[in-house]
Structures are given as structure tokens and as C-alpha cells.
Amino acid sequence: MHIRAQRLNKEKKKKIEGVTHNPLQWGPFAPKIFGVFPMIAVNFNTISDYHWDEHDNPNCLCILIALGNFDGGELCFPQLKIIIPLRPNQIVAFSSRLLLHGNLPVKRGIRHSIVYFVHSSFFHNLRDFTKVYSDFENGIERNAKGKIILKPVARQNLKDARNFYQPIKLTKAKLKQIRIPPVSTDCRRKYINLRKTRKGLKAEEEDLISDTE
Ligand SMILES: O=C(O)CCC(=O)C(=O)O
Ligand SMILES: [Fe+2]
């Protein structure tokens, strides 16, 4: 992986130098050019348990932005014994593959997060890119190893939208998709009243709203 990254680095360096005519100095801590985020995920009110993102590239940073109006949901790194009280609109960068991480439960409101990451397959793509355009012309699709997996692919005629509009019938939401669990089973914080949390009320304080509401 390291050798591959170095080779990539050299190629990119050559390209950039060719364009700017300004030789770049690479420090020892920059094994490859950084700045590509081919993947993005949006967590909609999801509080993650401790995990490593095993498909993220170990040699890349993951960028995480917390959004919403909430209390709690702190980002924790148990191996480092660090808790980051990430506030709405704040951003943090870390190696999501190498560092165990997760959130403490939200105490009030709704918390979303946007995660930009680099999927490890990005650097393991053995595809012969010289064939990309001819494959496209011939309607051929290949997997990452260059093996043809689909041919030819039915493509949409962009000049003719007559048969394109297919109304989608929404199915009824399943009960488990809309039901708010009455109690939190997450024990990383003391008892959290989810009903109050989602109403924007402080979950750990007593108030007049009954739990059975
Ligand atoms: O929302 C967060 O703070 C963590 C999100 C995360 O770790 C993930 O989506 O993999
Ligand atoms: Fe993660």
C-alpha cells in the first residue's frame, strides 16, 4: 500500500509540477497528495456505537461535520481517551479506519453528521483506464479488476424522455421505521429519555411531559 501510494504520489507530483512549473517540496509526513473525497455519507440522527470504518482507507483522513440543534452526541476516541464535544457546524478530521470512534447519546434535539471519507477501493482499482471511453461507447461495464460484468448496458436516450417518467408508488412505512423506542438501550450515558430528546427538551431533567405520551 505504501509503495503504491508513493508511486501515485510521484505521478501526481510530476503532473502538478508540469502545470505550475513550481517544484513542490514534500515533507516526510505527506506520503501522498491529500484532498480527494470520493465518498460522502449523511447520518440522519444516527448515534454510532464504537467502531472502525473498515472500508475507509487507512492512509486518509475522514472529515466529519456535525449539524443540527442538539446537546450531547460527543465524538469519543476510546483508544486515545479523548472526548470531543463537537458542536453544530464544527468539523473534525481523523483516521476513521485506524481510530476506534463513536458518539455519546444525544441529550437534546436532533443531530446529523456529514462524513467525507476515502473508500479503500479507490486506491486498489486495477482497471485499465485506457478502455474507459471505448467501453462507454460499446456499453460495457467492468469491475475493479477489469473483468466485464455487463454488456451492453441499456442506456437512457437523453433526447427522448417519453418513457422515462415512471411514477413511484410509496409503500406504507413499517411500524418499526416510525416507532420511537420508548427507552434508550444505550448505556454509555445515564438514562436518556428519547421522547424528550426529540422534542428538544433536556433528556436528563424531570419535566411535566409524561413518558407514555
Ligand atoms: O456522527 C458522528 O459523529 C460519527 C459518524 C461516524 O463515525 C460514521 O458515520 O462512520
Ligand atoms: Fe465512523
Short mmCIF file of N, CA and C in Angstrom, two decimals, residues 121-198:
data_model
loop_
_atom_site.label_atom_id
_atom_site.label_comp_id
_atom_site.label_asym_id
_atom_site.label_seq_id
_atom_site.Cartn_x
_atom_site.Cartn_y
_atom_site.Cartn_z
N SER A 121 -11.18 1.04 -1.76
CA SER A 121 -11.14 0.54 -3.14
C SER A 121 -10.63 1.62 -4.09
N PHE A 122 -10.67 2.86 -3.65
CA PHE A 122 -10.20 3.96 -4.50
C PHE A 122 -8.76 3.77 -4.92
N PHE A 123 -7.95 3.19 -4.02
CA PHE A 123 -6.53 3.01 -4.33
C PHE A 123 -6.21 1.60 -4.81
N HIS A 124 -7.22 0.75 -4.89
CA HIS A 124 -6.95 -0.62 -5.30
C HIS A 124 -7.59 -0.92 -6.65
N ASN A 125 -7.87 0.14 -7.38
CA ASN A 125 -8.56 -0.06 -8.64
C ASN A 125 -7.54 -0.43 -9.73
N LEU A 126 -7.62 -1.69 -10.16
CA LEU A 126 -6.63 -2.15 -11.14
C LEU A 126 -7.12 -1.93 -12.56
N ARG A 127 -8.16 -1.18 -12.71
CA ARG A 127 -8.80 -1.03 -14.01
C ARG A 127 -7.88 -0.34 -15.01
N ASP A 128 -7.99 -0.79 -16.24
CA ASP A 128 -7.22 -0.16 -17.31
C ASP A 128 -8.04 1.02 -17.83
N PHE A 129 -7.63 2.21 -17.44
CA PHE A 129 -8.45 3.38 -17.75
C PHE A 129 -8.41 3.76 -19.24
N THR A 130 -7.48 3.16 -20.01
CA THR A 130 -7.44 3.48 -21.44
C THR A 130 -8.70 2.96 -22.13
N LYS A 131 -9.37 1.99 -21.46
CA LYS A 131 -10.55 1.38 -22.11
C LYS A 131 -11.85 2.08 -21.71
N VAL A 132 -11.74 3.06 -20.84
CA VAL A 132 -12.96 3.65 -20.30
C VAL A 132 -13.88 4.20 -21.39
N TYR A 133 -13.30 4.96 -22.33
CA TYR A 133 -14.15 5.61 -23.33
C TYR A 133 -14.72 4.61 -24.33
N SER A 134 -13.85 3.66 -24.79
CA SER A 134 -14.38 2.68 -25.74
C SER A 134 -15.42 1.79 -25.06
N ASP A 135 -15.21 1.48 -23.79
CA ASP A 135 -16.20 0.69 -23.05
C ASP A 135 -17.52 1.44 -23.00
N PHE A 136 -17.43 2.72 -22.76
CA PHE A 136 -18.64 3.52 -22.66
C PHE A 136 -19.39 3.50 -24.00
N GLU A 137 -18.62 3.68 -25.11
CA GLU A 137 -19.22 3.65 -26.44
C GLU A 137 -19.90 2.32 -26.70
N ASN A 138 -19.26 1.23 -26.24
CA ASN A 138 -19.78 -0.11 -26.53
C ASN A 138 -20.74 -0.62 -25.46
N GLY A 139 -21.03 0.22 -24.48
CA GLY A 139 -21.98 -0.18 -23.43
C GLY A 139 -21.45 -1.29 -22.54
N ILE A 140 -20.14 -1.28 -22.32
CA ILE A 140 -19.55 -2.34 -21.49
C ILE A 140 -19.24 -1.79 -20.09
N GLU A 141 -19.50 -2.61 -19.09
CA GLU A 141 -19.13 -2.22 -17.73
C GLU A 141 -18.20 -3.26 -17.15
N ARG A 142 -17.14 -2.82 -16.48
CA ARG A 142 -16.18 -3.75 -15.88
C ARG A 142 -16.15 -3.58 -14.37
N ASN A 143 -15.68 -4.64 -13.70
CA ASN A 143 -15.47 -4.48 -12.24
C ASN A 143 -14.08 -3.91 -12.01
N ALA A 144 -13.70 -3.76 -10.73
CA ALA A 144 -12.43 -3.10 -10.41
C ALA A 144 -11.23 -3.86 -10.97
N LYS A 145 -11.42 -5.18 -11.24
CA LYS A 145 -10.29 -5.96 -11.76
C LYS A 145 -10.27 -5.99 -13.28
N GLY A 146 -11.18 -5.25 -13.90
CA GLY A 146 -11.18 -5.14 -15.35
C GLY A 146 -12.02 -6.21 -16.03
N LYS A 147 -12.65 -7.08 -15.26
CA LYS A 147 -13.46 -8.15 -15.84
C LYS A 147 -14.81 -7.56 -16.27
N ILE A 148 -15.23 -7.92 -17.50
CA ILE A 148 -16.51 -7.40 -17.99
C ILE A 148 -17.66 -8.01 -17.19
N ILE A 149 -18.48 -7.13 -16.63
CA ILE A 149 -19.59 -7.66 -15.83
C ILE A 149 -20.95 -7.39 -16.48
N LEU A 150 -20.98 -6.49 -17.45
CA LEU A 150 -22.26 -6.16 -18.07
C LEU A 150 -22.01 -5.68 -19.49
N LYS A 151 -22.70 -6.29 -20.48
CA LYS A 151 -22.55 -5.76 -21.82
C LYS A 151 -23.75 -6.14 -22.68
N PRO A 152 -24.23 -5.29 -23.55
CA PRO A 152 -24.06 -3.85 -23.39
C PRO A 152 -25.08 -3.36 -22.37
N VAL A 153 -24.84 -2.22 -21.80
CA VAL A 153 -25.73 -1.67 -20.79
C VAL A 153 -26.83 -0.87 -21.50
N ALA A 154 -28.07 -1.09 -21.11
CA ALA A 154 -29.14 -0.30 -21.71
C ALA A 154 -29.00 1.13 -21.22
N ARG A 155 -28.86 2.04 -22.15
CA ARG A 155 -28.67 3.42 -21.71
C ARG A 155 -29.87 4.28 -22.04
N GLN A 156 -30.09 5.25 -21.24
CA GLN A 156 -31.23 6.14 -21.44
C GLN A 156 -30.96 7.06 -22.62
N ASN A 157 -31.95 7.21 -23.48
CA ASN A 157 -31.81 8.16 -24.58
C ASN A 157 -32.16 9.55 -24.05
N LEU A 158 -31.15 10.37 -23.91
CA LEU A 158 -31.37 11.67 -23.27
C LEU A 158 -32.22 12.60 -24.12
N LYS A 159 -32.40 12.25 -25.41
CA LYS A 159 -33.19 13.12 -26.28
C LYS A 159 -34.67 12.72 -26.30
N ASP A 160 -34.96 11.62 -25.63
CA ASP A 160 -36.34 11.15 -25.65
C ASP A 160 -36.77 10.75 -24.24
N ALA A 161 -37.57 11.60 -23.62
CA ALA A 161 -37.95 11.35 -22.23
C ALA A 161 -39.34 10.74 -22.12
N ARG A 162 -39.92 10.32 -23.28
CA ARG A 162 -41.33 9.89 -23.26
C ARG A 162 -41.60 8.73 -22.30
N ASN A 163 -40.69 7.73 -22.31
CA ASN A 163 -40.96 6.57 -21.46
C ASN A 163 -40.22 6.63 -20.13
N PHE A 164 -39.66 7.78 -19.91
CA PHE A 164 -38.79 7.87 -18.74
C PHE A 164 -39.55 8.06 -17.44
N TYR A 165 -40.66 8.77 -17.51
CA TYR A 165 -41.37 9.09 -16.29
C TYR A 165 -42.17 7.90 -15.78
N GLN A 166 -41.74 7.34 -14.70
CA GLN A 166 -42.45 6.22 -14.10
C GLN A 166 -42.79 6.62 -12.68
N PRO A 167 -44.06 6.93 -12.40
CA PRO A 167 -44.39 7.35 -11.05
C PRO A 167 -44.05 6.24 -10.04
N ILE A 168 -43.47 6.63 -8.96
CA ILE A 168 -43.11 5.65 -7.92
C ILE A 168 -44.21 5.61 -6.88
N LYS A 169 -44.66 4.41 -6.60
CA LYS A 169 -45.70 4.29 -5.58
C LYS A 169 -45.01 4.07 -4.23
N LEU A 170 -45.27 4.97 -3.30
CA LEU A 170 -44.64 4.81 -2.00
C LEU A 170 -45.38 3.75 -1.20
N THR A 171 -44.62 2.87 -0.61
CA THR A 171 -45.28 1.88 0.23
C THR A 171 -45.45 2.44 1.64
N LYS A 172 -46.35 1.85 2.36
CA LYS A 172 -46.62 2.35 3.71
C LYS A 172 -45.40 2.07 4.61
N ALA A 173 -45.06 3.05 5.44
CA ALA A 173 -43.91 2.86 6.33
C ALA A 173 -44.20 1.73 7.30
N LYS A 174 -43.17 0.92 7.56
CA LYS A 174 -43.36 -0.16 8.54
C LYS A 174 -43.35 0.46 9.94
N LEU A 175 -44.05 -0.20 10.85
CA LEU A 175 -44.18 0.36 12.20
C LEU A 175 -42.80 0.60 12.83
N LYS A 176 -41.90 -0.36 12.61
CA LYS A 176 -40.59 -0.23 13.28
C LYS A 176 -39.77 0.93 12.70
N GLN A 177 -40.19 1.41 11.49
CA GLN A 177 -39.46 2.54 10.91
C GLN A 177 -39.89 3.87 11.51
N ILE A 178 -41.10 3.94 12.01
CA ILE A 178 -41.59 5.21 12.54
C ILE A 178 -41.75 5.24 14.05
N ARG A 179 -41.75 4.06 14.65
CA ARG A 179 -41.97 4.00 16.08
C ARG A 179 -40.72 4.46 16.84
N ILE A 180 -40.90 5.40 17.74
CA ILE A 180 -39.76 5.84 18.56
C ILE A 180 -39.66 4.89 19.74
N PRO A 181 -38.51 4.21 19.91
CA PRO A 181 -38.42 3.28 21.03
C PRO A 181 -38.65 4.01 22.35
N PRO A 182 -39.44 3.44 23.27
CA PRO A 182 -39.78 4.16 24.50
C PRO A 182 -38.57 4.43 25.39
N VAL A 183 -37.61 3.51 25.38
CA VAL A 183 -36.43 3.75 26.22
C VAL A 183 -35.16 3.52 25.40
N SER A 184 -34.13 4.22 25.80
CA SER A 184 -32.84 4.02 25.15
C SER A 184 -32.15 2.82 25.77
N THR A 185 -31.54 1.98 24.91
CA THR A 185 -30.81 0.83 25.46
C THR A 185 -29.32 1.14 25.51
N ASP A 186 -28.96 2.35 25.11
CA ASP A 186 -27.56 2.74 25.09
C ASP A 186 -27.11 3.12 26.50
N CYS A 187 -26.11 2.39 27.02
CA CYS A 187 -25.73 2.61 28.42
C CYS A 187 -24.48 3.49 28.56
N ARG A 188 -24.08 4.14 27.46
CA ARG A 188 -22.85 4.94 27.58
C ARG A 188 -23.08 6.24 28.33
N ARG A 189 -24.32 6.59 28.48
CA ARG A 189 -24.66 7.78 29.26
C ARG A 189 -25.78 7.32 30.18
N LYS A 190 -26.02 8.00 31.31
CA LYS A 190 -27.09 7.50 32.15
C LYS A 190 -28.44 7.66 31.44
N TYR A 191 -29.51 7.21 32.03
CA TYR A 191 -30.79 7.08 31.35
C TYR A 191 -31.16 8.30 30.48
N ILE A 192 -31.49 8.04 29.24
CA ILE A 192 -31.85 9.10 28.30
C ILE A 192 -33.30 8.91 27.90
N ASN A 193 -34.09 9.94 28.08
CA ASN A 193 -35.48 9.87 27.67
C ASN A 193 -35.60 10.33 26.22
N LEU A 194 -35.75 9.36 25.31
CA LEU A 194 -35.70 9.67 23.89
C LEU A 194 -36.84 10.58 23.46
N ARG A 195 -38.02 10.41 24.10
CA ARG A 195 -39.16 11.25 23.70
C ARG A 195 -38.85 12.71 23.97
N LYS A 196 -38.29 12.95 25.13
CA LYS A 196 -37.96 14.34 25.49
C LYS A 196 -36.85 14.86 24.58
N THR A 197 -35.85 14.02 24.33
CA THR A 197 -34.72 14.41 23.50
C THR A 197 -35.20 14.95 22.16
N ARG A 198 -36.12 14.19 21.54
CA ARG A 198 -36.57 14.56 20.21
C ARG A 198 -37.53 15.73 20.21
#
